Coordinates of C-alpha atoms and ligand atoms in Angstrom, one line a residue:
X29 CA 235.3 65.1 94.2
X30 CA 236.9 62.6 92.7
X31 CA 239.8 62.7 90.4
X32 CA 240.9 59.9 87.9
X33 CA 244.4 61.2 85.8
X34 CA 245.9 59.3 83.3
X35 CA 249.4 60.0 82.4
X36 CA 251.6 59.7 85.3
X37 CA 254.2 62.2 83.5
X38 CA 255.1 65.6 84.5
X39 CA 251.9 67.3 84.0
X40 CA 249.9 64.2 85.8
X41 CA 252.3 64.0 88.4
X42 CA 252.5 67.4 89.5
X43 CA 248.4 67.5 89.1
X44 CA 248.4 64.2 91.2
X45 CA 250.9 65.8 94.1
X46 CA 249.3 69.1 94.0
X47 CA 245.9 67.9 94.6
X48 CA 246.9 65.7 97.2
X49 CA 249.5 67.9 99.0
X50 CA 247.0 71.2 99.0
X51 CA 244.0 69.5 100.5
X52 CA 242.2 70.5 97.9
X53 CA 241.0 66.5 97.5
X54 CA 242.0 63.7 99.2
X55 CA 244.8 61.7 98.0
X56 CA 243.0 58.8 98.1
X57 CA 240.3 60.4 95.9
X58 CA 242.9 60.4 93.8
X59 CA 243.5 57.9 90.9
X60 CA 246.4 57.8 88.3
X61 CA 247.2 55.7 85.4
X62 CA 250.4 54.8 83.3
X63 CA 251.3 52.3 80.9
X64 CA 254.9 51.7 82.7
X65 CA 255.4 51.1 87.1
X66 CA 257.7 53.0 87.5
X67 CA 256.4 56.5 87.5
X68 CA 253.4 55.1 89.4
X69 CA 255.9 53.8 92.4
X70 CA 257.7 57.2 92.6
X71 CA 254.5 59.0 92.9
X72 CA 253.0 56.3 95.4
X73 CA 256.1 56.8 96.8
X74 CA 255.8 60.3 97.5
X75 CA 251.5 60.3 98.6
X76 CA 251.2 56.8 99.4
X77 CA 247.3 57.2 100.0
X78 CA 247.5 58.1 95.9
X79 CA 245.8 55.0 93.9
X80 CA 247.6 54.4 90.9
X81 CA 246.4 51.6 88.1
X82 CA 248.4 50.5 84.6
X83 CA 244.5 50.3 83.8
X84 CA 243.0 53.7 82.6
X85 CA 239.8 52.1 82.3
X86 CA 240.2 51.0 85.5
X87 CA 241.5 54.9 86.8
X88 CA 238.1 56.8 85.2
X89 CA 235.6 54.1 86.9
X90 CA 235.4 55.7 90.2
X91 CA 236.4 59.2 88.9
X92 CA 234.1 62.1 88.7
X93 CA 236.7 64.2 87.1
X94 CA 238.7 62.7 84.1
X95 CA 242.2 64.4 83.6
X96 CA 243.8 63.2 80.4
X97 CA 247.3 64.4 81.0
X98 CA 249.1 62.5 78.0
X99 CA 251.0 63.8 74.5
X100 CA 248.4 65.2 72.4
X101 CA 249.3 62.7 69.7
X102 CA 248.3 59.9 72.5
X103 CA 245.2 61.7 73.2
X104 CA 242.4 59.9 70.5
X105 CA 244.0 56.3 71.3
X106 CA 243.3 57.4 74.7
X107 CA 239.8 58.8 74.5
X108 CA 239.5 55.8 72.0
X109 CA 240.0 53.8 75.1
X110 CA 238.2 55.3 77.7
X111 CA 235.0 56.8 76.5
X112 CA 233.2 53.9 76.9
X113 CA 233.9 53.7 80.1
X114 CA 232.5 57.2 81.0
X115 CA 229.1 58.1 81.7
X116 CA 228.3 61.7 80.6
X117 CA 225.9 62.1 83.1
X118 CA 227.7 61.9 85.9
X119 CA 231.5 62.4 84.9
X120 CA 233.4 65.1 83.3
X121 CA 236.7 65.2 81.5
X122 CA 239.7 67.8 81.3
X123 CA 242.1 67.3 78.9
X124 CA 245.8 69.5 79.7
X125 CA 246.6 68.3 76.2
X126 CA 248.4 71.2 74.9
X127 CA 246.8 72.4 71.4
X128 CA 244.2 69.9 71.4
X129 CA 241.3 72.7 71.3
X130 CA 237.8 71.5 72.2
X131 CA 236.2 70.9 69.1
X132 CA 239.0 68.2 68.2
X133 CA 238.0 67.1 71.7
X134 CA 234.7 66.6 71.0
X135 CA 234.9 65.1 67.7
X136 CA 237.2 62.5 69.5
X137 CA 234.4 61.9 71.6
X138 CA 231.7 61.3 69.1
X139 CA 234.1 59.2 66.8
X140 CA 234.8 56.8 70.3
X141 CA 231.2 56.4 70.0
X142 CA 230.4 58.9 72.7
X143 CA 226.8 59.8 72.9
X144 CA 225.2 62.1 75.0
X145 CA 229.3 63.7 75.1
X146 CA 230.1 64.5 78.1
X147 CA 231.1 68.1 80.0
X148 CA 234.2 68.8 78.1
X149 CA 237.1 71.5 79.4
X150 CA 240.0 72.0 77.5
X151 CA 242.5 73.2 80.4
X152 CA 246.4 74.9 80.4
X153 CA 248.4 74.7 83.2
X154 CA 251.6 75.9 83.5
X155 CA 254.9 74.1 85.3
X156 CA 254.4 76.1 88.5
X157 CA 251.7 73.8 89.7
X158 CA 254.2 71.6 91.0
X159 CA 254.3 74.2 93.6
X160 CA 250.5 75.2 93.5
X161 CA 251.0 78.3 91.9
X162 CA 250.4 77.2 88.5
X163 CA 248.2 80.5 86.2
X164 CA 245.5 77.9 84.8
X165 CA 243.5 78.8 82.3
X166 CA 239.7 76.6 81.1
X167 CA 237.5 76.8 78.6
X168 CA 234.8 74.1 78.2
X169 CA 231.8 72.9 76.0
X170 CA 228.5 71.1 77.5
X171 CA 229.6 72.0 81.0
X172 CA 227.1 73.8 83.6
X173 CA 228.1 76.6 86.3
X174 CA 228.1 74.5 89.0
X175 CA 230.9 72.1 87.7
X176 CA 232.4 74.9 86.5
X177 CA 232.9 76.5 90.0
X178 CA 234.0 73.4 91.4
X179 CA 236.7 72.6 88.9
X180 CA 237.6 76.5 89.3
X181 CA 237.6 76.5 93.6
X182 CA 240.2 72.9 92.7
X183 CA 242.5 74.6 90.2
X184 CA 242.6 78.0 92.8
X185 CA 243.9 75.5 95.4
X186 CA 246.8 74.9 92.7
X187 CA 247.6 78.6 92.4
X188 CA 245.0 80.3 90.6
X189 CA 242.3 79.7 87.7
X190 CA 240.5 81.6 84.9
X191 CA 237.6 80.3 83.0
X192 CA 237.8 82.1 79.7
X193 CA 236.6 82.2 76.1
X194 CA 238.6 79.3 73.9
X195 CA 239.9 82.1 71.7
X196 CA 241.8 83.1 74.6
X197 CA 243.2 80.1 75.4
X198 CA 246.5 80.7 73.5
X199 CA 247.4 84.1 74.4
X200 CA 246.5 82.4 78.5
X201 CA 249.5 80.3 77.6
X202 CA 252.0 82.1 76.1
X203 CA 251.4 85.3 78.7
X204 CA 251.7 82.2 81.7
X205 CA 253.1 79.5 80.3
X206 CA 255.4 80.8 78.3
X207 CA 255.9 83.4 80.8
X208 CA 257.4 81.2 83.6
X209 CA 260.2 81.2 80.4
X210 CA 260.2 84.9 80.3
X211 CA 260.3 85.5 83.8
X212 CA 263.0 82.8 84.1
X213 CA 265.1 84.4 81.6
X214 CA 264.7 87.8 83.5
X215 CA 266.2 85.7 86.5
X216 CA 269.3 84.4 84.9
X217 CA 269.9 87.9 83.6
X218 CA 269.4 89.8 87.0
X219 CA 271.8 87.0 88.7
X220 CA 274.5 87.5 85.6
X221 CA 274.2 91.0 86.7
X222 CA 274.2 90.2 90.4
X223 CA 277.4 88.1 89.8
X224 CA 278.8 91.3 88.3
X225 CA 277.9 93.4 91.2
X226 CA 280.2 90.8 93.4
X227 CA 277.5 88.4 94.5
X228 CA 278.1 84.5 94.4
X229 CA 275.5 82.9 91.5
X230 CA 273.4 80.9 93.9
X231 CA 273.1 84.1 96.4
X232 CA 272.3 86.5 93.3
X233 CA 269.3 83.8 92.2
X234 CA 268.2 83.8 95.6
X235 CA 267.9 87.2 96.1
X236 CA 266.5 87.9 92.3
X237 CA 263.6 85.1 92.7
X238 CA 263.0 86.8 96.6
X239 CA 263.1 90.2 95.0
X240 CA 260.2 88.9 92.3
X241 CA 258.1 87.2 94.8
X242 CA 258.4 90.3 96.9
X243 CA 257.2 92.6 93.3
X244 CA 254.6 90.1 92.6
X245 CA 253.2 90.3 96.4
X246 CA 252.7 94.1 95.8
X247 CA 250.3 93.4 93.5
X248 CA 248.0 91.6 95.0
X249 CA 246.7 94.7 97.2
X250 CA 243.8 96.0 96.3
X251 CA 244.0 98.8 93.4
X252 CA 247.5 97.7 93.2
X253 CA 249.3 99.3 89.7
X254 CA 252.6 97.9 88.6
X255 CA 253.3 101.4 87.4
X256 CA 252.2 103.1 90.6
X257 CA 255.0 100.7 92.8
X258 CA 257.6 101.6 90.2
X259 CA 256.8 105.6 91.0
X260 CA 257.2 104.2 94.4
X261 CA 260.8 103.4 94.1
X262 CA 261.9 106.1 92.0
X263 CA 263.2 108.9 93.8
X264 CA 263.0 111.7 91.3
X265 CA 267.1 112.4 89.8
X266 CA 267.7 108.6 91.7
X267 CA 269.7 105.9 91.1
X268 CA 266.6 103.8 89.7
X269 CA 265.2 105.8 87.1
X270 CA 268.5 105.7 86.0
X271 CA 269.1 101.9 85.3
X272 CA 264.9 101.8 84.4
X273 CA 265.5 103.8 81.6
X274 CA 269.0 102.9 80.6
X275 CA 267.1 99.1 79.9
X276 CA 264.6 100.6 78.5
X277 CA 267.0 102.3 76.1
X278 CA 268.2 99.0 75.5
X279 CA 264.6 97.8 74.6
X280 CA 263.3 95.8 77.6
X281 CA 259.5 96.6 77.2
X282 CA 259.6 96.0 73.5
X283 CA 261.6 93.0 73.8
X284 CA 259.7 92.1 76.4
X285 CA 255.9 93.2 74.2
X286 CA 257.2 91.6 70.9
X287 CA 258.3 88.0 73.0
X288 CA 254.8 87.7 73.8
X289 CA 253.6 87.8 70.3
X290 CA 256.4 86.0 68.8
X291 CA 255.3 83.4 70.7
X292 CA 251.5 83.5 69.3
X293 CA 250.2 80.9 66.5
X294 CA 251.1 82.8 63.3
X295 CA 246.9 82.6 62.5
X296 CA 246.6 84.6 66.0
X297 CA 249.0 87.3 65.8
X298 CA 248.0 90.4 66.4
X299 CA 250.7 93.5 65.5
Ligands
NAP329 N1 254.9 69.7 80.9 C1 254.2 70.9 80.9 O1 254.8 71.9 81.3 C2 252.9 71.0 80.3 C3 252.2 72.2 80.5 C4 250.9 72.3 80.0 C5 250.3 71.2 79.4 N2 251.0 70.1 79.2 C6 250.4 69.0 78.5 O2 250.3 67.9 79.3 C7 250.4 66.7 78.6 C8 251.4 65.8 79.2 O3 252.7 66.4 79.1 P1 253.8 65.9 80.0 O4 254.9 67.0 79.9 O5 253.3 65.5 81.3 O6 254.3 64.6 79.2 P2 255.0 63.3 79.7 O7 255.9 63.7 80.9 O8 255.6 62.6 78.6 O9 253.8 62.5 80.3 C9 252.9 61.8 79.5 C10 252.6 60.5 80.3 O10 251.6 59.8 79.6 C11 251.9 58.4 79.7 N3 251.2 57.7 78.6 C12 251.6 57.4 77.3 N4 250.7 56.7 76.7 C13 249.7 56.5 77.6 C14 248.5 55.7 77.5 N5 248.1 55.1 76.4 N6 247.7 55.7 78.6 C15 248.1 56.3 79.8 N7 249.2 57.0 79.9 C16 250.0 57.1 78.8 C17 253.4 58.3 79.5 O11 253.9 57.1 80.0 P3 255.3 56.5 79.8 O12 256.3 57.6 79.6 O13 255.6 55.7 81.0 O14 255.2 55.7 78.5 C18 253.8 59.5 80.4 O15 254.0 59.2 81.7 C19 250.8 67.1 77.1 O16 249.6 66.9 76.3 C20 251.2 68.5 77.2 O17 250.8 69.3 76.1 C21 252.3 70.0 79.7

C-alpha cells in the first residue's frame, strides 16, 4: 500500500516516521509533500528511503492512500489542487484535518470537480503516534470493508484504531486527544507531589509515566476492570483508600468527568 501525505508538519511527519519506522509500509512506499525544503530534508534525514516532493500533485500520483495532513483552512486549496489528479477508482483519501467533518469533505470534492468522489475517511489522530501509540479514530463515506480493514490493520501498527460513527468522532477526540492533555496534567501533578515526597523532578516523572504505563498494561488482560485493579491495591483500613478518597474528596472524578465535557462542541454536550 502506498501512501502519498501532504503536509510535512507535525501530524505528516509523525504519520511519515511512524509508518516507516513500524514496518507497517515501506518507507519508500512512502511519499510526502511540502511547500518549503526544509521539513522535507529533516524527515529524509531521519528515513532516507522516504520520497519527499514540493509537488503534491506529484506526491498523490503513485499513492493509493492520500493523507492530507495540512491546517484545515488549507484543506479546499489543497483538495482544489489535487483532485484532479486522483482517480476514485483506485485511490482513497484521509484527511487528519481536525474539524473538517466528511460532508465538508465531500462537497470539497464535488466543487474541485470531483466526479465519481472518491472513498473518503475523515481520520483523528492523536500526538502519541509519534511513538505508535497514537488512539485513532475513522469514520468514512463511499469507502468498502475491505479498504476499510486495511487502513484499520495500518493505523493499529501506529498504536491502535477504531472505525466509528462520525457522530462519535468528537467525543474520540476529546476522550484521546484531548486526553494525552488530561493524562499529562495528572503527570505533572503526581511529580509536584513526588517532589514533595523528596524525589528529584526528572526521577518523580519517570517513575509517574512508568507507574501509568504499568496501570494502563493491566488493562489490556482479558476481562480486565479498572475498578477491579483498584480493589486490588486497596488493603481494606490501608494507606490507599486513604489518599483515593481524600482526592476524591477533593473532586478528582468529577473534575476529571466534567473536563471531558467541557471540552465538547457546545452543540454536542451532553449534561
Ligand atoms: N498536531 C496534532 O496533534 C494534530 C492532531 C490531530 C489532527 N491534527 C490535524 O493535522 C493537520 C496538520 O496539523 P499539524 O499540527 O501537522 O500542522 P503543521 O505542523 O502546521 O503542518 C502543516 C503542514 O502543511 C504544510 N502546508 C501548508 N500549505 C500547504 C500546501 N498548500 N500543500 C502542502 N503542504 C502545505 C505546511 O508547510 P510549511 O509550514 O512549510 O508552510 C506544514 O508543514 C491539521 O489539520 C490538524 O487539525 C493535528
Amino acid at each position: 500500500m502506498k501512501f502519498g501525505i501532504i503536509g510535512a508538519g507535525n501530524m505528516g511527519r509523525a504519520l511519515a516516521l511512524g509508518l516507516a519506522q513500524s514496518g507497517a509500509v515501506k518507507a519508500a512506499d512512502v511519499c510526502v509533500s511540502n511547500p518549503h525544503t526544509q521539513k522535507l530534508e529533516q524527515l529524509k534525514a531521519a528515513v532516507p528511503d522516504v520520497n519527499v516532493t514540493t509537488s503534491n500533485v506529484e506526491c498523490v500520483r503513485e499513492a493509493d492512500v492520500v493523507v492530507l495532513a495540512v491546517k484545515p483552512w488549507k484543506l479546499a486549496e489543497v483538495v482544489a489542487e489535487v483532485a484532479p489528479a486522483i482517480d476514485s477508482r483506485r485511490q482513497v483519501v484521509c484527511s487528519v484535518a481536525g474539524g473538517v467533518g466528511l460532508t465538508a469533505l465531500q462537497e470539497m470534492f464535488a466543487q474541485a470537480g470531483a466526479n465519481p468522489l472518491p472513498p473518503l475517511y475523515y481520520l483523528i489522530p492523536n500526538t502519541a503516534i509519534a511513538q505508535r501509540q497514537s488512539m485513532t479514530f475513522m469514520c468514512s463515506a463511499g469507502s468498502n470493508r475491505e479498504t476499510d480493514e486495511c487502513l484499520l490493520a495500518v493505523f493499529r501498527q501506529l498504536g491502535d484504531a477504531m472505525l466509528v460513527e462520525e457522530r462519535l468522532m468528537n467525543a474520540g477526540m476529546v476522550l484521546a486527544s484531548c486526553g494525552i492533555a488530561n493524562a499529562l496534567r495528572y503527570v505533572r501533578a503526581a511529580t509536584e507531589g513526588g517532589v514533595q515526597l523528596g524525589f528529584r523532578a526528572a526521577d518523580a516523572q519517570h517513575i509517574v509515566a512508568q507507574t501509568l504505563r504499568g496501570a494502563a498494561s493491566l488493562l489490556d488482560a482479558e476481562g480486565a476492570h479498572a475498578e477491579a485493579e483498584i480493589d486490588k491495591v486497596t488493603t481494606p483500613g490501608g494507606l490507599t483508600i486513604r489518599g483515593l478518597n481524600a482526592m476524591e474528596r477533593e473532586g478528582f472524578s468529577n473534575a476529571v468527568v466534567q473536563g471531558l465535557l467541557a471540552a465538547m462542541p457546545e452543540s454536542e454536550r451532553r449534561g
